[in-house]
C-alpha atoms as one frame of an Amber mdcrd trajectory, in Angstrom:
protein
 120.207 104.959  24.796 124.016 106.359  24.245 125.965 103.580  23.235 129.839
 105.390  22.458 132.026 104.074  20.667 135.232 105.771  20.899 137.148 105.109
  17.715 136.592 102.942  14.852 137.338  98.916  13.808 139.478  98.375  11.563
 137.839  97.175   8.388 138.269  93.725   7.755 135.792  93.176   5.323 138.485
  92.954   1.999 139.982  90.348   4.793 136.467  88.225   4.639 135.491  89.487
   1.227 138.445  87.186  -0.314 138.585  84.351   2.003 135.024  83.350   1.542
 135.106  84.369  -2.467 132.179  86.513  -2.112 130.968  88.335  -5.607 133.562
  92.212  -5.828 129.633  93.463  -6.635 127.668  91.650  -3.363 126.968  95.881
  -0.670 128.161  93.837   2.941 127.135  97.148   4.115 124.276  94.641   6.817
 127.625  92.339   8.092 130.618  95.772   7.971 130.142  95.937  11.574 129.640
  92.587  13.195 132.443  91.635  10.563 135.182  93.932  11.355 133.857  92.776
  15.504 134.614  88.701  15.288 138.433  89.409  13.435 139.138  91.896  15.637
 137.852  89.671  18.969 139.802  87.009  17.337 143.212  88.368  16.368 143.383
  89.521  20.399 142.619  86.103  21.709 145.083  84.474  19.302 148.144  87.079
  19.835 147.398  87.121  23.758 146.798  83.985  24.806 148.780  82.654  22.305
 152.544  84.860  23.912 151.805  83.961  27.448 153.784  81.476  29.179 152.576
  78.891  30.974 153.075  78.428  34.736 152.368  74.681  35.003 150.669  72.303
  32.458 147.818  72.538  33.872 147.203  76.682  32.686 148.951  75.562  29.359
 146.501  72.830  28.791 143.876  74.896  29.614 144.961  77.704  27.478 145.307
  75.298  24.270 141.824  74.217  24.778 140.166  77.906  24.953 142.294  78.639
  21.760 140.428  76.016  19.823 137.259  76.064  21.328 137.136  79.806  20.740
 138.524  78.848  16.663 135.502  76.993  16.968 132.995  79.221  17.496 135.012
  82.358  15.457 134.341  79.538  12.253 130.811  79.173  12.751 130.393  82.990
  13.558 132.093  83.750   9.736 130.004  81.334   8.435 126.940  83.258  10.126
 128.152  86.112   8.082 128.824  84.590   4.986 125.177  83.407   4.402 123.506
  86.204   5.449 125.874  87.801   2.932 124.917  85.374   0.145 121.273  85.903
   0.515 120.977  82.766   3.513 118.749  84.788   6.178 118.021  81.462   8.446
 120.571  79.972   8.008 122.674  82.377   9.349 120.184  82.819  12.500 120.720
  79.393  12.790 124.623  79.384  12.987 123.866  82.048  15.421 121.883  79.809
  17.547 124.899  77.779  17.232 127.559  81.582  18.082 125.020  82.189  21.274
 125.460  78.146  22.658 129.848  77.894  22.301 129.745  81.637  22.794 127.957
  81.074  26.300 129.985  77.886  27.036 133.742  79.369  26.472 132.461  81.924
  28.920 131.606  79.379  31.319 134.848  77.087  31.144 136.813  81.195  31.031
 134.998  82.432  33.737 133.975  80.055  36.093 136.258  76.885  35.594 139.511
  75.715  35.625 141.824  72.928  34.136 139.519  70.339  36.342 136.729  71.795
  34.877 137.731  71.744  31.587 138.117  68.045  32.324 134.573  67.575  33.683
 133.659  68.797  30.053 135.707  66.605  28.364 134.548  63.693  30.544 130.257
  65.235  29.873 130.574  64.106  26.412 132.353  61.687  26.720 129.796  59.155
  29.480 127.227  60.322  27.436 128.285  59.075  23.554 130.004  55.649  24.974
 126.337  55.427  26.360 124.329  56.392  22.842 127.117  53.996  21.332 125.792
  51.624  24.456 121.830  51.688  23.165 123.108  51.665  19.434 124.822  47.838
  20.135 121.790  47.225  21.284 119.411  47.627  18.767 122.233  46.615  16.600
 122.294  43.129  18.248 118.623  42.624  18.340 118.132  43.345  14.664 121.944
  41.438  13.477 123.068  43.644  11.543 126.815  42.478  11.966 127.646  45.328
   9.925 126.850  48.162  11.976 127.564  46.245  14.867 132.112  46.651  13.761
 131.266  50.535  13.056 129.887  51.267  16.124 132.673  48.598  17.707 135.737
  50.509  16.213 133.741  53.732  17.351 133.798  52.280  20.410 137.848  51.604
  20.226 138.020  55.556  19.398 135.837  57.023  22.450 138.548  54.482  24.926
 140.998  55.908  23.666 139.912  59.534  24.620 138.757  58.828  27.264 142.839
  56.919  28.539 144.525  60.335  26.656 141.353  63.033  29.302 143.245  60.199
  31.893 146.854  60.862  31.654 146.319  64.144  30.580 144.778  64.731  34.040
 147.367  62.620  35.786 150.191  65.091  33.858 148.138  68.745  34.814 148.159
  67.266  38.568 144.703  68.759  37.787 142.553  68.041  41.545 139.247  68.292
  40.120 137.876  68.475  44.130 137.810  71.732  43.804 136.883  72.550  40.455
 133.087  73.667  39.388 131.610  71.012  37.714 130.315  71.469  34.074 126.423
  71.879  33.913 124.553  69.686  31.453 121.982  72.195  30.893 122.796  74.826
  28.415 120.324  77.161  30.895 122.293  76.396  33.949 125.371  77.854  32.504
 123.425  80.378  31.398 122.791  81.595  34.942 125.370  80.435  36.665 127.014
  83.784  34.618 124.270  84.782  35.848 122.515  85.381  32.026 119.257  83.589
  32.846 117.724  87.010  29.816 119.720  86.099  27.064 118.807  82.550  27.251
 114.861  83.957  26.085 116.463  86.421  24.064 118.714  85.675  22.571 119.213
  81.434  22.718 115.903  80.183  22.227 114.606  83.943  20.120 116.867  81.535
  17.095 115.947  78.808  17.059 113.181  78.624  14.983 115.202  78.646  12.323
 117.644  75.640  13.278 114.236  73.362  14.796 112.469  74.443  12.164 109.489
  75.040  14.109 106.325  75.853  12.403 106.710  79.685  12.984 107.608  81.074
   9.614 105.727  78.896   8.451 102.577  80.030   9.298 103.470  83.501   9.284
 103.943  82.332   4.899 100.170  81.287   5.516  98.667  84.304   6.552 100.863
  86.244   4.225  99.279  84.613   1.407  96.632  86.985   1.197  97.985  89.628
   2.058  99.049  92.915  -0.105 101.729  92.930  -1.695 102.997  96.366   0.313
 102.082  94.127   3.149 104.127  91.276   1.628 106.804  93.755   0.818 106.924
  94.715   4.005 107.282  91.781   6.549 109.782  90.137   4.237 111.694  93.468
   5.036 110.980  93.096   8.094 111.974  89.721   8.557 116.023  90.081   6.730
 116.258  92.836   9.487 115.523  90.505  12.162 118.054  88.769  10.344 121.112
  90.993  10.716 119.463  92.498  14.198 120.100  89.149  15.684 123.117  87.750
  13.825 124.433  91.459  15.827 123.635  90.488  19.454 124.862  87.049  18.152
 128.508  88.269  17.286 128.323  90.087  20.622 128.596  87.038  22.896 131.248
  86.363  20.900 132.893  88.869  21.279 131.726  88.047  25.317 134.029  84.929
  24.507 137.354  86.194  23.892 137.078  88.899  26.946 135.856  85.856  29.059
 140.110  84.155  27.799 141.750  86.803  28.371 140.507  88.633  31.262 140.968
  85.075  33.415 144.543  85.274  31.634 145.484  88.739  33.159 144.394  90.944
  30.058 144.055  94.479  31.887 143.456  96.574  29.242 140.376  95.151  26.880
 138.864  99.000  25.490 139.235  97.876  22.276 136.916  94.331  22.588 134.535
  97.047  24.589 134.480  99.414  21.832 133.858  96.406  19.648 131.019  95.393
  21.342 129.642  99.348  21.542 129.416  98.753  18.097 127.662  96.176  17.709
 124.891  96.677  19.470 124.658 100.258  18.096 124.472  98.830  15.056 121.694
  96.052  16.956 120.248  98.969  18.281 119.644 101.053  15.333 118.034  97.902
  13.256 115.993  97.002  15.729 112.852  99.460  14.526 113.095  98.072  11.328
 113.473  94.054  13.346 110.164  95.150  14.931 111.001  94.266  17.961 108.270
  96.293  19.930 109.027 100.213  20.819 111.566 100.995  18.521
């Protein structure tokens, strides 16, 4: 397997270290490729999308939303690498799952959606949140919780304001949702629409152990308690390598999300983003054996 990177990525590690106040003595070699790729992709998204002169209100609305969503995913991606850099691999995996899901959402909106799809996206959350507030409201009424009812009322008022904003924006941007792709409620359906079903299982689902606190890690720990120290050390090293590998894989999803956004708005030359993805893929491949991947 040959993974070609044309030239080294710009070194953003000092910027990352300073931004998150990481000790100068801390060895950041394990996160360097991911840091450089994420910072490079973020800069590309910001500079390219931010300099587009939108042809109409709908396009401007879409660009602003994508810039915001990319920024939110990027924040989690950086936090993921901070967690790994400061000795919290399980937390890094939990954040990696957020990065994968957020990136897939952005990819769907950028690749298959338009301004109308964004409205479906917003209304999906608003409708579901209002439904949950109504359920909570009924429970509070049954319990006679007057103070809670007041809180719910205020929250529903905010949701109504957001619903009004979406409706007004739909008129302002002349959005015709009848021609737009809808927002699938199932994340798996979004993976499927992007022809990335395998990634759902190999990346997103595989990261569920940390975020859902499943039994796998505890069972592994219980099994290891009776093992010799050398074997326990080997298992611990493998777990660390696995976390490193998964943060690199998750970072490729963020790069893909940025690529989807800029390509959908006309950026034709994307060798820089391909370099980021190639560097991440090479780094993940190189550590796969240490991470316990079969056949590596």
